[in-house]
């Protein structure tokens, strides 16, 4: 069984430098840098996706409570656990009974299996709903008992990424892989390379992306010599790959968690992604690390023409690090103002270490009564189970310049099932999807709060649609649709209908098709009032005509409960 990265990191020599000074002027004035132009990883947010949870009875070849239990032959329980946080399983159609007592709300304590396709579909739907771009599928040594299950997980991730319009790539973790140098090449050519044929496989600079995590770490799990590691990096590059290195925090200085003599290995990668879990635990740490690691790392990468993808982490629930989002948001803020162009989230589904952004128990009502686990409200502030997904989506929008740089979280931790429906524009900064778009005029422009940016569908190809995910089932009564206010936008009438859905797949009509006039003289806006107030999560606009241009166009869609 692959060992989680925390095993080494908890035992490592403390990496933080002395002092916790606020971000220096150098970082605050940093200019954006990337060696490569925007692609599937540069300019994007990537989440680390373990996909390594299984349950006896789920059909997985491993036939075990994989990563849920210390002894995976028996069901997880308080005395036999491999996790430190409890997932919110309300979105899964298949779950499996554990040995824990019932939840605080009386419901049975069940867990999901990553092997169920519906689980992976659910996870990639969450990525889509929150505008999260890419998943890096973790792949440990595939030649042991875990191999067949990991092979199947790659196929399941590919299917879900294709279904929900997300990107994915293979991220090899070389921990405890004795014959890594030869076997990683065989695995790529005989198995994993086939997935690069998928439209969902991440491509950067015209090359399929692959990541190798673990070269250069100063520990016994990854004892490989520098020449062996350099051979592997150069081999993947010779196969036409864009190669990311998951490297030690102190790769640049070659000390502390990094072996000496690995400079040539690090500089051979196309992108570097230094590990940060276990290095910071609060806002002051985040500020200090931006000064002593991120800013000089970025300068080093600029010198060598290497792309840079530092980690952002939500914080360990069990260590009470999260501060209802303040900790994670400070990292996003520091990264963006330092000029970072790409971010790696550690991790999506890491319930073993408590650093997951996947939906997590909100309160003790959703936690087994005999578990001792903390919920997301552990510091006294209510957090919806999807809050760290939403916060990641917000961070991605700030990274891409879709919202302004701000030290204040744009989305508060409340929402979901913990609070009444919000007021104001319910669609603001919410994730979107579309039937198509032309050039750079994607659907995200329709919820970014900027009236001058806009969505435009493919031309001469009606019908077209734009969809907004409100994040939770919410009362909806009125929509305000906008076009840019500039006088260059002449009066036009667009014909559209409105639909709603609870799950994003089965829709009902909320307002029949009608023509709506957009006139610059009156603000280029049109209001759609629904015949009755409805409760829905997804709002879809279906366009069939536009008298001013042969495409659907919107600068903003605003949704209101009254």
XYZ file of C-alpha atoms in Angstrom, residues 164-554:
391
model
C -17.890 16.985 -17.114
C -15.444 18.888 -19.308
C -12.501 18.789 -16.892
C -8.861 17.932 -17.598
C -6.744 15.265 -15.904
C -3.194 13.954 -16.030
C -1.174 11.153 -14.456
C 0.914 12.055 -11.415
C 3.374 9.319 -10.466
C 4.335 9.170 -6.790
C 7.639 7.277 -6.569
C 7.420 6.586 -2.818
C 8.603 3.065 -1.909
C 8.992 2.098 -5.590
C 12.160 0.016 -5.588
C 12.451 -0.569 -9.353
C 11.052 2.818 -10.279
C 13.605 3.792 -12.932
C 12.631 1.010 -15.330
C 9.084 0.230 -14.249
C 7.772 3.784 -14.530
C 8.766 3.810 -18.209
C 7.080 0.471 -18.862
C 3.929 1.569 -17.079
C 3.715 4.752 -19.146
C 4.244 3.092 -22.507
C 2.132 -0.013 -21.866
C -0.763 1.518 -19.891
C -0.992 5.191 -19.032
C 0.088 6.685 -22.352
C -3.119 5.356 -23.916
C -5.125 7.863 -21.871
C -3.431 10.768 -23.641
C -5.760 10.022 -26.576
C -8.624 11.389 -24.479
C -9.898 14.872 -25.223
C -9.815 15.388 -21.448
C -6.126 14.573 -21.021
C -4.225 17.724 -20.070
C -1.926 19.195 -22.707
C 0.588 21.992 -22.217
C 2.665 23.492 -25.021
C 1.161 20.876 -27.322
C 2.464 18.024 -25.145
C 0.656 15.565 -22.833
C 1.300 16.383 -19.190
C 2.828 13.928 -16.747
C 4.053 14.613 -13.214
C 6.641 12.735 -11.176
C 6.392 13.432 -7.448
C 9.210 12.584 -5.048
C 12.586 13.158 -6.684
C 15.181 14.730 -4.385
C 13.436 14.255 -1.039
C 15.861 13.604 1.806
C 14.189 10.500 3.219
C 14.345 6.713 2.960
C 11.129 6.335 0.944
C 12.677 7.969 -2.130
C 16.394 7.061 -2.039
C 17.006 7.409 -5.788
C 20.283 8.856 -7.010
C 20.276 12.085 -8.977
C 21.442 10.449 -12.211
C 18.587 7.902 -12.096
C 16.067 10.686 -11.538
C 17.492 12.806 -14.344
C 17.303 9.794 -16.643
C 13.573 9.430 -15.930
C 12.840 13.134 -16.482
C 14.726 13.176 -19.767
C 13.074 9.936 -20.873
C 9.579 11.379 -20.409
C 10.648 14.487 -22.309
C 11.954 12.272 -25.106
C 8.478 10.726 -25.273
C 7.095 14.162 -26.090
C 5.721 14.878 -22.608
C 5.525 18.116 -20.654
C 6.991 16.995 -17.318
C 6.077 18.432 -13.911
C 8.260 17.758 -10.881
C 6.680 17.394 -7.461
C 9.768 18.441 -5.531
C 10.852 19.274 -1.963
C 10.026 22.656 -0.468
C 13.706 23.576 -0.403
C 14.599 22.363 -3.885
C 16.191 25.720 -4.700
C 18.637 25.707 -1.775
C 19.240 21.940 -1.791
C 18.973 21.508 1.986
C 16.517 20.668 4.773
C 13.964 18.411 3.022
C 16.008 18.286 -0.217
C 19.033 16.170 -0.984
C 22.112 18.025 -2.159
C 23.261 17.570 -5.742
C 19.811 17.551 -7.384
C 19.975 20.965 -9.036
C 20.294 19.496 -12.547
C 17.276 17.258 -11.913
C 15.112 20.128 -10.731
C 16.147 22.376 -13.613
C 15.325 19.626 -16.145
C 11.580 19.746 -15.396
C 9.196 21.859 -17.480
C 7.301 22.870 -14.331
C 8.157 22.671 -10.628
C 5.591 22.121 -7.894
C 7.199 22.305 -4.417
C 5.458 20.425 -1.618
C 4.059 22.478 1.266
C 1.908 20.210 3.441
C 3.308 20.176 6.967
C 5.278 23.354 6.333
C 2.691 25.991 7.238
C -0.272 25.994 9.584
C -1.575 29.537 9.929
C -1.755 32.898 8.183
C 1.570 34.112 9.604
C 3.295 30.971 8.331
C 1.739 31.553 4.917
C 3.064 35.107 4.761
C 6.533 34.034 5.879
C 6.714 31.200 3.363
C 5.709 33.477 0.534
C 8.712 35.639 1.415
C 11.281 32.902 1.947
C 10.130 30.307 -0.586
C 7.546 31.418 -3.150
C 9.079 34.732 -4.245
C 12.675 33.472 -4.637
C 11.408 30.204 -6.174
C 9.531 32.198 -8.794
C 12.642 34.216 -9.579
C 14.716 31.038 -9.937
C 12.128 29.530 -12.289
C 12.137 32.717 -14.361
C 15.918 32.493 -14.682
C 15.783 28.920 -15.959
C 12.594 29.210 -18.039
C 10.628 26.805 -15.839
C 6.917 27.089 -15.076
C 5.955 27.229 -11.394
C 3.001 25.595 -9.617
C 3.168 26.037 -5.827
C 0.790 24.342 -3.404
C -2.227 25.872 -1.720
C -3.736 23.837 1.111
C -6.966 24.180 3.057
C -5.315 23.076 6.306
C -5.737 19.959 8.385
C -9.145 19.711 10.065
C -7.713 17.660 12.913
C -5.083 20.335 13.633
C -7.660 23.160 13.563
C -5.683 25.024 10.921
C -8.464 26.092 8.584
C -9.798 29.189 10.376
C -13.032 28.888 8.301
C -11.145 29.653 5.095
C -8.824 32.455 6.228
C -5.756 30.202 6.043
C -6.438 28.973 2.505
C -7.484 32.352 1.165
C -4.328 34.018 2.494
C -2.274 31.559 0.456
C -4.268 32.333 -2.691
C -3.866 36.052 -2.042
C -0.103 35.757 -1.503
C 0.358 33.592 -4.591
C -1.530 35.925 -6.894
C 0.137 39.110 -5.712
C 3.552 37.422 -5.971
C 2.866 36.776 -9.658
C 2.210 33.020 -9.561
C 0.309 31.779 -12.630
C -0.611 28.203 -11.641
C -1.644 26.538 -8.389
C -1.798 22.964 -7.086
C -4.358 22.187 -4.357
C -3.173 19.674 -1.760
C -5.514 17.749 -1.914
C -9.000 17.000 -3.231
C -9.900 13.839 -1.291
C -7.203 13.484 1.375
C -9.430 12.382 4.272
C -6.469 10.413 5.658
C -4.621 13.612 6.567
C -7.590 15.978 6.812
C -6.401 18.291 4.004
C -9.314 17.556 1.680
C -11.441 20.144 -0.138
C -14.095 17.536 -1.036
C -17.413 17.844 0.773
C -16.871 17.238 4.481
C -19.153 16.948 7.518
C -20.416 20.381 8.487
C -21.308 19.725 12.131
C -21.279 16.932 14.692
C -24.720 15.970 13.371
C -22.904 14.549 10.317
C -20.077 12.809 12.226
C -20.224 9.361 13.919
C -20.924 9.936 17.593
C -18.072 7.678 18.733
C -15.444 8.847 16.245
C -13.903 11.886 17.900
C -13.648 13.548 14.471
C -13.969 17.290 14.113
C -16.379 18.876 11.631
C -15.872 22.026 9.551
C -17.437 24.152 12.299
C -14.707 23.150 14.775
C -13.727 26.791 15.436
C -17.302 27.881 16.090
C -18.015 29.246 12.593
C -20.525 27.394 10.448
C -19.125 26.108 7.147
C -21.123 24.404 4.435
C -19.773 21.007 3.395
C -18.789 22.369 -0.032
C -17.127 25.515 1.268
C -13.549 24.607 0.353
C -14.656 23.687 -3.156
C -16.258 27.115 -3.453
C -13.207 28.804 -1.965
C -10.973 26.995 -4.463
C -13.218 28.201 -7.271
C -12.929 31.770 -5.988
C -9.142 31.447 -5.781
C -9.040 30.214 -9.356
C -11.037 33.205 -10.543
C -8.660 35.563 -8.745
C -5.666 33.736 -10.248
C -7.130 34.211 -13.735
C -7.996 37.868 -13.173
C -11.734 37.210 -13.354
C -12.144 38.872 -9.954
C -9.922 41.528 -8.426
C -7.038 40.721 -6.092
C -8.487 40.844 -2.587
C -7.295 39.842 0.869
C -10.911 39.273 1.893
C -12.625 36.036 0.958
C -15.329 36.823 -1.625
C -17.475 33.884 -0.484
C -18.354 33.456 3.160
C -18.253 29.982 4.736
C -21.983 29.792 5.335
C -24.336 28.420 2.719
C -25.505 25.007 1.668
C -27.563 23.303 4.337
C -26.353 25.425 7.235
C -28.059 28.749 6.502
C -31.124 30.244 4.843
C -30.835 31.047 1.123
C -28.676 34.100 0.399
C -30.024 37.400 -0.828
C -28.837 39.627 -3.677
C -27.561 38.283 -6.994
C -27.391 34.531 -6.414
C -25.385 33.930 -9.599
C -22.492 36.290 -8.842
C -19.161 34.415 -9.125
C -20.983 31.101 -9.408
C -19.690 28.422 -11.762
C -21.143 28.173 -15.237
C -21.275 25.837 -18.207
C -22.292 26.352 -21.805
C -23.140 24.687 -25.097
C -20.234 26.528 -26.752
C -18.310 29.786 -26.859
C -16.312 31.667 -29.449
C -12.732 32.887 -28.995
C -12.158 33.932 -25.363
C -15.790 34.771 -24.599
C -16.507 31.921 -22.193
C -19.561 31.512 -19.980
C -17.613 32.502 -16.849
C -17.802 36.087 -18.088
C -21.548 36.025 -17.435
C -21.151 35.729 -13.655
C -17.934 37.676 -13.049
C -19.631 40.957 -12.029
C -18.038 42.846 -14.929
C -20.627 44.238 -17.343
C -17.983 44.804 -20.009
C -16.943 41.149 -20.343
C -19.388 38.819 -22.020
C -20.256 35.306 -23.176
C -20.813 34.665 -26.853
C -21.745 31.259 -28.217
C -20.543 29.728 -31.455
C -21.833 31.763 -34.378
C -24.510 30.601 -36.832
C -25.320 27.574 -34.698
C -28.583 28.046 -32.779
C -29.863 26.713 -30.417
C -27.318 27.505 -27.668
C -27.456 27.469 -23.875
C -25.760 28.925 -20.805
C -26.132 27.396 -17.341
C -25.420 28.718 -13.837
C -24.970 26.529 -10.764
C -26.280 28.375 -7.706
C -24.413 25.970 -5.415
C -27.501 24.657 -3.630
C -31.242 24.394 -4.162
C -32.428 28.005 -3.823
C -35.710 29.895 -4.335
C -35.645 31.753 -7.673
C -38.172 34.288 -8.915
C -36.453 36.800 -11.230
C -33.533 37.002 -13.662
C -31.868 40.142 -14.988
C -29.939 39.649 -18.229
C -27.353 42.194 -19.379
C -25.292 43.054 -22.431
C -22.318 45.422 -22.320
C -23.491 49.016 -21.770
C -21.363 50.464 -24.573
C -23.317 52.214 -27.324
C -21.521 50.028 -29.871
C -23.987 47.322 -28.897
C -27.034 48.235 -30.957
C -30.549 47.267 -29.897
C -31.318 43.595 -30.397
C -33.915 41.008 -29.371
C -32.868 37.589 -28.144
C -35.335 34.717 -27.982
C -34.844 32.430 -25.021
C -36.502 30.183 -22.466
C -35.526 29.385 -18.861
C -35.146 25.922 -17.347
C -34.287 24.675 -13.870
C -32.781 21.481 -12.499
C -31.938 19.940 -9.141
C -29.135 17.730 -10.465
C -27.838 19.405 -13.625
C -29.146 16.650 -15.906
C -32.962 16.576 -15.716
C -34.531 19.977 -16.474
C -38.029 21.454 -16.249
C -39.303 24.625 -17.908
C -39.499 27.690 -15.665
C -40.343 30.297 -18.330
C -41.539 29.682 -21.871
C -39.609 30.901 -24.895
C -40.061 34.629 -25.533
C -38.247 37.550 -27.114
C -36.362 39.953 -24.794
C -35.182 43.320 -26.067
C -31.807 44.767 -25.083
C -31.671 48.526 -25.704
C -28.554 50.618 -24.912
C -30.836 53.544 -24.150
C -32.264 51.662 -21.176
C -29.084 49.963 -19.949
C -29.013 46.999 -22.370
C -30.798 44.859 -19.794
C -33.852 42.602 -19.830
C -35.793 41.128 -16.934
C -37.321 37.657 -16.877
C -39.915 37.187 -14.129
C -40.872 33.585 -13.561
C -44.588 32.755 -13.381
C -44.048 31.408 -9.858
C -41.196 31.259 -7.371
C -39.383 27.941 -7.735
C -36.590 26.206 -5.871
C -33.767 25.080 -8.122
C -30.004 24.717 -8.145
C -29.198 24.952 -11.857
C -30.628 27.720 -14.034
C -30.292 27.260 -17.798
C -31.036 29.805 -20.526
C -31.850 28.314 -23.945
C -31.324 30.718 -26.862
C -32.870 30.211 -30.296
C -32.435 33.608 -31.978
C -30.709 37.009 -31.806
C -31.653 39.839 -34.163
C -28.359 41.673 -33.626
C -25.790 38.889 -34.101
C -25.955 35.199 -35.159
C -25.077 33.950 -31.669
C -26.274 34.004 -28.071
C -24.732 36.860 -26.058
C -24.771 37.893 -22.391
